[in-house]
Coordinates of N, CA and C and ligand atoms in Angstrom, one line a residue:
M1 N 18.6 1.8 14.2 CA 19.1 2.6 13.1 C 20.5 3.1 13.4
E2 N 21.5 2.8 12.5 CA 22.8 3.3 12.8 C 23.2 4.4 11.8
L3 N 23.7 5.5 12.3 CA 24.1 6.6 11.4 C 25.5 6.2 10.8
R4 N 25.7 6.5 9.5 CA 26.9 6.1 8.8 C 27.8 7.3 8.5
S5 N 27.3 8.5 8.6 CA 28.2 9.6 8.3 C 27.8 10.9 9.1
V6 N 28.7 11.8 9.2 CA 28.5 13.1 9.9 C 27.3 13.8 9.2
E7 N 27.3 13.6 7.9 CA 26.2 14.3 7.1 C 24.8 13.8 7.6
E8 N 24.7 12.5 7.7 CA 23.4 11.9 8.2 C 23.1 12.4 9.6
L9 N 24.1 12.5 10.4 CA 23.9 13.0 11.8 C 23.5 14.5 11.8
M10 N 24.1 15.3 11.0 CA 23.8 16.7 10.9 C 22.3 16.8 10.4
D11 N 21.9 16.0 9.4 CA 20.5 16.1 8.9 C 19.5 15.8 10.1
L12 N 19.9 14.8 10.9 CA 19.0 14.4 12.0 C 18.9 15.6 13.0
L13 N 20.1 16.2 13.3 CA 20.1 17.3 14.2 C 19.3 18.5 13.7
Y14 N 19.4 18.7 12.4 CA 18.5 19.8 11.8 C 17.1 19.4 11.9
A15 N 16.8 18.2 11.8 CA 15.4 17.7 11.9 C 14.8 17.9 13.3
C16 N 15.7 18.1 14.3 CA 15.2 18.4 15.6 C 14.5 19.7 15.8
R17 N 14.6 20.6 14.8 CA 14.0 21.8 14.8 C 12.5 21.6 14.9
G18 N 11.8 22.3 15.8 CA 10.4 22.2 16.0 C 9.9 20.8 16.6
S19 N 10.9 20.0 17.1 CA 10.5 18.8 17.8 C 10.8 19.0 19.3
W20 N 9.9 18.4 20.1 CA 10.0 18.4 21.5 C 10.2 17.0 22.0
D21 N 10.7 16.8 23.3 CA 11.0 15.4 23.8 C 9.7 14.6 23.9
G22 N 8.6 15.3 24.3 CA 7.4 14.5 24.4 C 6.2 15.5 24.3
P23 N 5.0 14.9 24.2 CA 3.8 15.8 23.9 C 3.6 16.8 25.0
G24 N 3.9 16.5 26.3 CA 3.6 17.4 27.3 C 4.7 18.4 27.6
L25 N 5.7 18.3 26.8 CA 6.9 19.1 27.2 C 7.2 20.4 26.4
R26 N 6.1 20.8 25.7 CA 6.3 22.1 25.1 C 6.5 23.2 26.1
S27 N 6.1 23.0 27.3 CA 6.4 23.9 28.4 C 7.9 24.1 28.6
R28 N 8.7 23.2 28.1 CA 10.2 23.4 28.2 C 10.7 24.5 27.3
R29 N 9.9 25.0 26.5 CA 10.1 26.2 25.8 C 11.1 26.1 24.6
V30 N 12.2 25.4 24.8 CA 13.1 25.3 23.6 C 12.9 24.0 22.9
D31 N 13.1 23.9 21.6 CA 12.9 22.6 20.9 C 14.2 21.8 21.0
L32 N 14.2 20.6 20.5 CA 15.3 19.7 20.7 C 16.6 20.2 20.0
H33 N 16.4 20.9 18.9 CA 17.5 21.5 18.2 C 18.3 22.5 19.1
Q34 N 17.5 23.4 19.6 CA 18.1 24.4 20.5 C 18.6 23.7 21.8
H35 N 17.9 22.7 22.3 CA 18.4 22.0 23.5 C 19.7 21.3 23.2
A36 N 19.9 20.7 22.1 CA 21.1 20.1 21.7 C 22.3 21.1 21.7
L37 N 22.0 22.2 21.0 CA 23.1 23.3 20.9 C 23.4 23.8 22.2
Q38 N 22.5 24.1 23.1 CA 22.7 24.6 24.4 C 23.5 23.7 25.3
T39 N 23.1 22.4 25.3 CA 23.8 21.4 26.1 C 25.3 21.3 25.7
A40 N 25.5 21.3 24.3 CA 26.9 21.2 23.8 C 27.7 22.5 24.2
A41 N 27.0 23.6 24.0 CA 27.7 24.9 24.3 C 28.1 25.0 25.8
L42 N 27.3 24.6 26.7 CA 27.6 24.6 28.1 C 28.8 23.7 28.4
L43 N 28.8 22.5 27.8 CA 29.9 21.6 28.0 C 31.2 22.2 27.4
R44 N 31.1 22.8 26.3 CA 32.3 23.4 25.6 C 32.9 24.5 26.5
R45 N 32.0 25.2 27.2 CA 32.5 26.3 28.1 C 33.2 25.7 29.3
R46 N 32.6 24.5 29.8 CA 33.2 24.0 31.1 C 34.3 23.0 30.8
R47 N 34.3 22.3 29.7 CA 35.3 21.4 29.4 C 35.8 21.6 27.9
P48 N 36.6 22.7 27.7 CA 36.9 23.1 26.3 C 37.7 22.0 25.6
A49 N 38.5 21.2 26.3 CA 39.3 20.3 25.6 C 38.6 18.9 25.3
D50 N 37.5 18.7 25.9 CA 36.9 17.4 25.8 C 35.8 17.4 24.7
K51 N 36.3 17.2 23.5 CA 35.4 17.2 22.3 C 34.3 16.1 22.4
E52 N 34.7 14.9 22.9 CA 33.8 13.8 22.9 C 32.6 14.1 23.9
L53 N 32.9 14.7 25.0 CA 31.9 15.1 26.0 C 30.9 16.1 25.3
Q54 N 31.5 17.1 24.6 CA 30.7 18.1 24.0 C 29.7 17.5 22.9
V55 N 30.3 16.6 22.2 CA 29.6 15.9 21.1 C 28.5 15.1 21.7
A56 N 28.7 14.4 22.8 CA 27.7 13.6 23.5 C 26.6 14.6 23.9
G57 N 26.9 15.7 24.4 CA 25.8 16.7 24.7 C 25.0 17.1 23.5
L58 N 25.7 17.3 22.4 CA 25.0 17.7 21.2 C 24.0 16.6 20.7
V59 N 24.5 15.4 20.7 CA 23.9 14.3 20.0 C 22.8 13.6 20.9
H60 N 22.9 13.8 22.2 CA 22.0 13.1 23.1 C 20.5 13.3 22.8
A61 N 20.3 14.5 22.1 CA 18.9 14.9 21.9 C 18.2 14.3 20.7
I62 N 18.9 13.4 20.0 CA 18.2 12.8 18.8 C 17.3 11.7 19.1
G63 N 17.3 11.1 20.3 CA 16.5 10.0 20.6 C 15.1 10.1 20.3
P64 N 14.4 11.1 20.6 CA 12.9 11.2 20.3 C 12.6 11.2 18.8
L65 N 13.6 11.6 18.0 CA 13.3 11.5 16.5 C 13.4 10.0 16.0
L66 N 14.3 9.3 16.7 CA 14.5 7.9 16.3 C 13.4 7.0 16.8
R67 N 12.8 7.2 18.0 CA 11.8 6.4 18.5 C 10.7 7.3 19.2
P68 N 9.9 7.9 18.4 CA 8.9 8.9 19.0 C 8.0 8.2 20.0
G69 N 7.8 8.9 21.1 CA 6.9 8.4 22.1 C 7.5 7.6 23.2
D70 N 8.5 6.8 22.9 CA 9.0 5.8 23.9 C 10.1 6.5 24.7
E71 N 9.8 7.2 25.7 CA 10.8 8.1 26.4 C 11.9 7.3 27.0
T72 N 11.6 6.2 27.6 CA 12.7 5.4 28.3 C 13.7 4.9 27.3
A73 N 13.3 4.7 26.1 CA 14.2 4.1 25.1 C 15.1 5.2 24.4
H74 N 14.8 6.5 24.6 CA 15.5 7.5 23.9 C 17.1 7.5 24.1
P75 N 17.6 7.4 25.3 CA 19.0 7.4 25.4 C 19.7 6.2 24.7
G76 N 19.1 5.1 24.9 CA 19.6 3.9 24.3 C 19.6 3.9 22.7
C77 N 18.5 4.5 22.2 CA 18.4 4.6 20.7 C 19.5 5.6 20.2
A78 N 19.6 6.7 20.9 CA 20.6 7.7 20.4 C 22.0 7.1 20.5
A79 N 22.3 6.4 21.6 CA 23.6 5.8 21.8 C 23.9 4.7 20.7
D80 N 22.9 3.9 20.4 CA 23.1 2.9 19.3 C 23.3 3.5 18.0
A81 N 22.6 4.6 17.7 CA 22.7 5.3 16.4 C 24.1 5.9 16.2
V82 N 24.8 6.3 17.2 CA 26.1 7.0 17.0 C 27.3 6.2 17.4
R83 N 27.1 5.0 17.9 CA 28.3 4.2 18.4 C 29.3 4.0 17.3
G84 N 28.9 3.5 16.2 CA 29.8 3.2 15.1 C 30.5 4.4 14.6
L85 N 29.8 5.5 14.6 CA 30.4 6.8 14.0 C 31.3 7.5 15.0
L86 N 30.8 7.6 16.2 CA 31.5 8.5 17.2 C 32.2 7.8 18.3
G87 N 32.0 6.5 18.4 CA 32.8 5.7 19.3 C 32.1 5.3 20.6
E88 N 32.7 4.4 21.4 CA 32.1 3.8 22.5 C 31.9 4.8 23.7
R89 N 32.9 5.7 23.9 CA 32.7 6.6 25.0 C 31.6 7.6 24.8
V90 N 31.4 8.1 23.6 CA 30.3 9.0 23.4 C 29.0 8.2 23.6
A91 N 28.9 7.0 23.0 CA 27.7 6.2 23.2 C 27.4 5.9 24.6
R92 N 28.4 5.6 25.4 CA 28.2 5.3 26.8 C 27.6 6.5 27.6
L93 N 28.2 7.6 27.3 CA 27.8 8.8 28.0 C 26.3 9.1 27.7
I94 N 25.9 8.9 26.4 CA 24.5 9.2 26.1 C 23.6 8.1 26.7
R95 N 24.0 6.9 26.6 CA 23.2 5.8 27.1 C 22.9 6.0 28.6
E96 N 23.9 6.4 29.4 CA 23.8 6.4 30.8 C 23.4 7.7 31.4
H97 N 23.2 8.8 30.6 CA 23.1 10.1 31.3 C 21.7 10.2 32.0
H98 N 20.7 9.4 31.7 CA 19.5 9.5 32.5 C 19.4 8.4 33.6
R99 N 20.3 7.5 33.6 CA 20.2 6.4 34.5 C 20.7 6.8 35.9
R100 N 20.0 6.4 36.9 CA 20.4 6.7 38.3 C 21.1 5.6 38.9
E101 N 21.0 4.4 38.3 CA 21.6 3.2 39.0 C 23.1 3.1 38.9
P102 N 23.7 3.3 37.7 CA 25.2 3.1 37.7 C 25.9 4.3 38.4
P103 N 27.0 4.0 39.0 CA 27.7 5.1 39.7 C 28.2 6.1 38.6
A104 N 27.8 7.4 38.9 CA 28.1 8.4 37.9 C 29.5 8.9 38.0
D105 N 30.3 8.9 37.0 CA 31.6 9.5 37.0 C 31.4 11.0 36.7
E106 N 32.5 11.8 36.8 CA 32.4 13.2 36.6 C 31.8 13.6 35.3
D107 N 32.2 12.9 34.2 CA 31.7 13.2 32.9 C 30.2 13.1 32.8
L108 N 29.7 12.0 33.4 CA 28.2 11.8 33.4 C 27.5 12.9 34.1
L109 N 28.1 13.3 35.3 CA 27.5 14.4 36.1 C 27.5 15.7 35.3
R110 N 28.5 16.0 34.6 CA 28.6 17.2 33.8 C 27.6 17.2 32.7
L111 N 27.4 16.0 32.0 CA 26.5 15.9 31.0 C 25.0 16.1 31.5
R112 N 24.8 15.5 32.6 CA 23.4 15.6 33.2 C 23.1 17.1 33.6
Q113 N 24.1 17.7 34.1 CA 23.9 19.1 34.6 C 23.7 20.0 33.3
A114 N 24.5 19.8 32.3 CA 24.3 20.6 31.1 C 22.9 20.3 30.4
D115 N 22.5 19.0 30.5 CA 21.2 18.6 29.9 C 20.1 19.3 30.6
E116 N 20.2 19.4 32.0 CA 19.2 20.1 32.7 C 19.2 21.6 32.5
E117 N 20.4 22.2 32.3 CA 20.5 23.7 32.2 C 20.2 24.1 30.7
G118 N 20.4 23.2 29.8 CA 20.4 23.6 28.4 C 19.0 23.7 27.8
R119 N 18.1 24.5 28.5 CA 16.7 24.6 28.0 C 16.3 26.0 28.2
S120 N 17.2 27.0 28.1 CA 16.7 28.4 28.5 C 16.6 29.2 27.2
V121 N 15.6 30.1 27.2 CA 15.2 30.8 26.0 C 16.3 31.8 25.6
G122 N 16.9 32.5 26.6 CA 17.8 33.6 26.2 C 19.3 33.2 25.9
L123 N 19.6 31.9 26.0 CA 21.0 31.5 25.9 C 21.5 31.4 24.4
D124 N 22.5 32.2 24.0 CA 23.0 32.1 22.7 C 24.0 31.0 22.5
A125 N 23.6 29.9 21.8 CA 24.4 28.7 21.8 C 25.0 28.5 20.4
G126 N 24.9 29.6 19.5 CA 25.5 29.4 18.2 C 24.6 28.6 17.2
V127 N 25.2 28.1 16.2 CA 24.5 27.4 15.2 C 25.1 26.0 15.0
L128 N 24.3 25.1 14.4 CA 24.7 23.7 14.3 C 26.0 23.6 13.4
E129 N 26.1 24.5 12.4 CA 27.2 24.4 11.4 C 28.5 24.5 12.2
D130 N 28.5 25.2 13.3 CA 29.8 25.4 14.1 C 30.3 24.0 14.5
W131 N 29.4 23.0 14.6 CA 29.8 21.7 15.2 C 30.3 20.7 14.1
R132 N 30.1 21.0 12.8 CA 30.4 20.1 11.8 C 31.9 19.6 11.9
T133 N 32.8 20.5 12.0 CA 34.2 20.1 12.1 C 34.5 19.3 13.3
V134 N 33.9 19.6 14.4 CA 34.1 18.9 15.7 C 33.6 17.5 15.5
L135 N 32.4 17.3 14.9 CA 31.9 16.0 14.7 C 32.8 15.2 13.8
E136 N 33.3 15.9 12.7 CA 34.2 15.2 11.8 C 35.5 14.7 12.5
L137 N 36.0 15.6 13.4 CA 37.2 15.2 14.1 C 37.0 14.0 15.0
V138 N 35.9 14.0 15.7 CA 35.6 12.9 16.6 C 35.4 11.6 15.8
A139 N 34.7 11.7 14.7 CA 34.4 10.6 13.8 C 35.7 10.0 13.2
A140 N 36.6 10.9 12.8 CA 37.9 10.5 12.2 C 38.8 9.8 13.2
R141 N 38.8 10.3 14.4 CA 39.6 9.7 15.4 C 39.1 8.3 15.7
N142 N 37.8 8.2 15.8 CA 37.1 6.9 16.1 C 37.4 5.9 15.0
S143 N 37.4 6.3 13.7 CA 37.6 5.4 12.6 C 39.1 4.9 12.6
R144 N 40.0 5.8 13.0 CA 41.4 5.4 13.1 C 41.6 4.3 14.2
L145 N 40.9 4.6 15.3 CA 41.0 3.6 16.4 C 40.4 2.3 16.0
E146 N 39.3 2.3 15.3 CA 38.7 1.0 14.8 C 39.6 0.3 13.9
A147 N 40.4 1.0 13.1 CA 41.3 0.4 12.1 C 42.4 -0.3 12.8
V148 N 42.8 0.2 14.0 CA 43.9 -0.4 14.7 C 43.4 -1.7 15.4
D149 N 42.2 -1.7 15.9 CA 41.7 -2.9 16.6 C 41.7 -4.2 15.8
Ligands
LIG201 FE1 18.3 16.3 27.1

């Protein structure tokens, strides 16, 4: 499934409310929606200028909604869904953030770290609406790049 607009992506991120990565993972305490917001907020704090990295943190969590049950497929599904909209770099970060085989660059390590830390109950990570303009910015930049190619 490929997402065609920021609106579709926002809908999917809203649908992460009340969803967990897997049946045994309710012990992780926060749902995928909160996990997405926290991962993105941690990256925004650490890399304020890198909107693509922040957006990768936000969007990496949609995999379980696209392919329920098949955990190993989640990063690839999420990456494929957003590649056309948000670009190759965002897709690559999402696809590889769970893989241990490829050499991890600093961006991947930051994403992994935020992914692990972004599951705490008390962390105020704001609301999804805060990210709409950031998503639109990254999508617009990507569509301009595609037009040049
Ligand atoms: Fe995650």
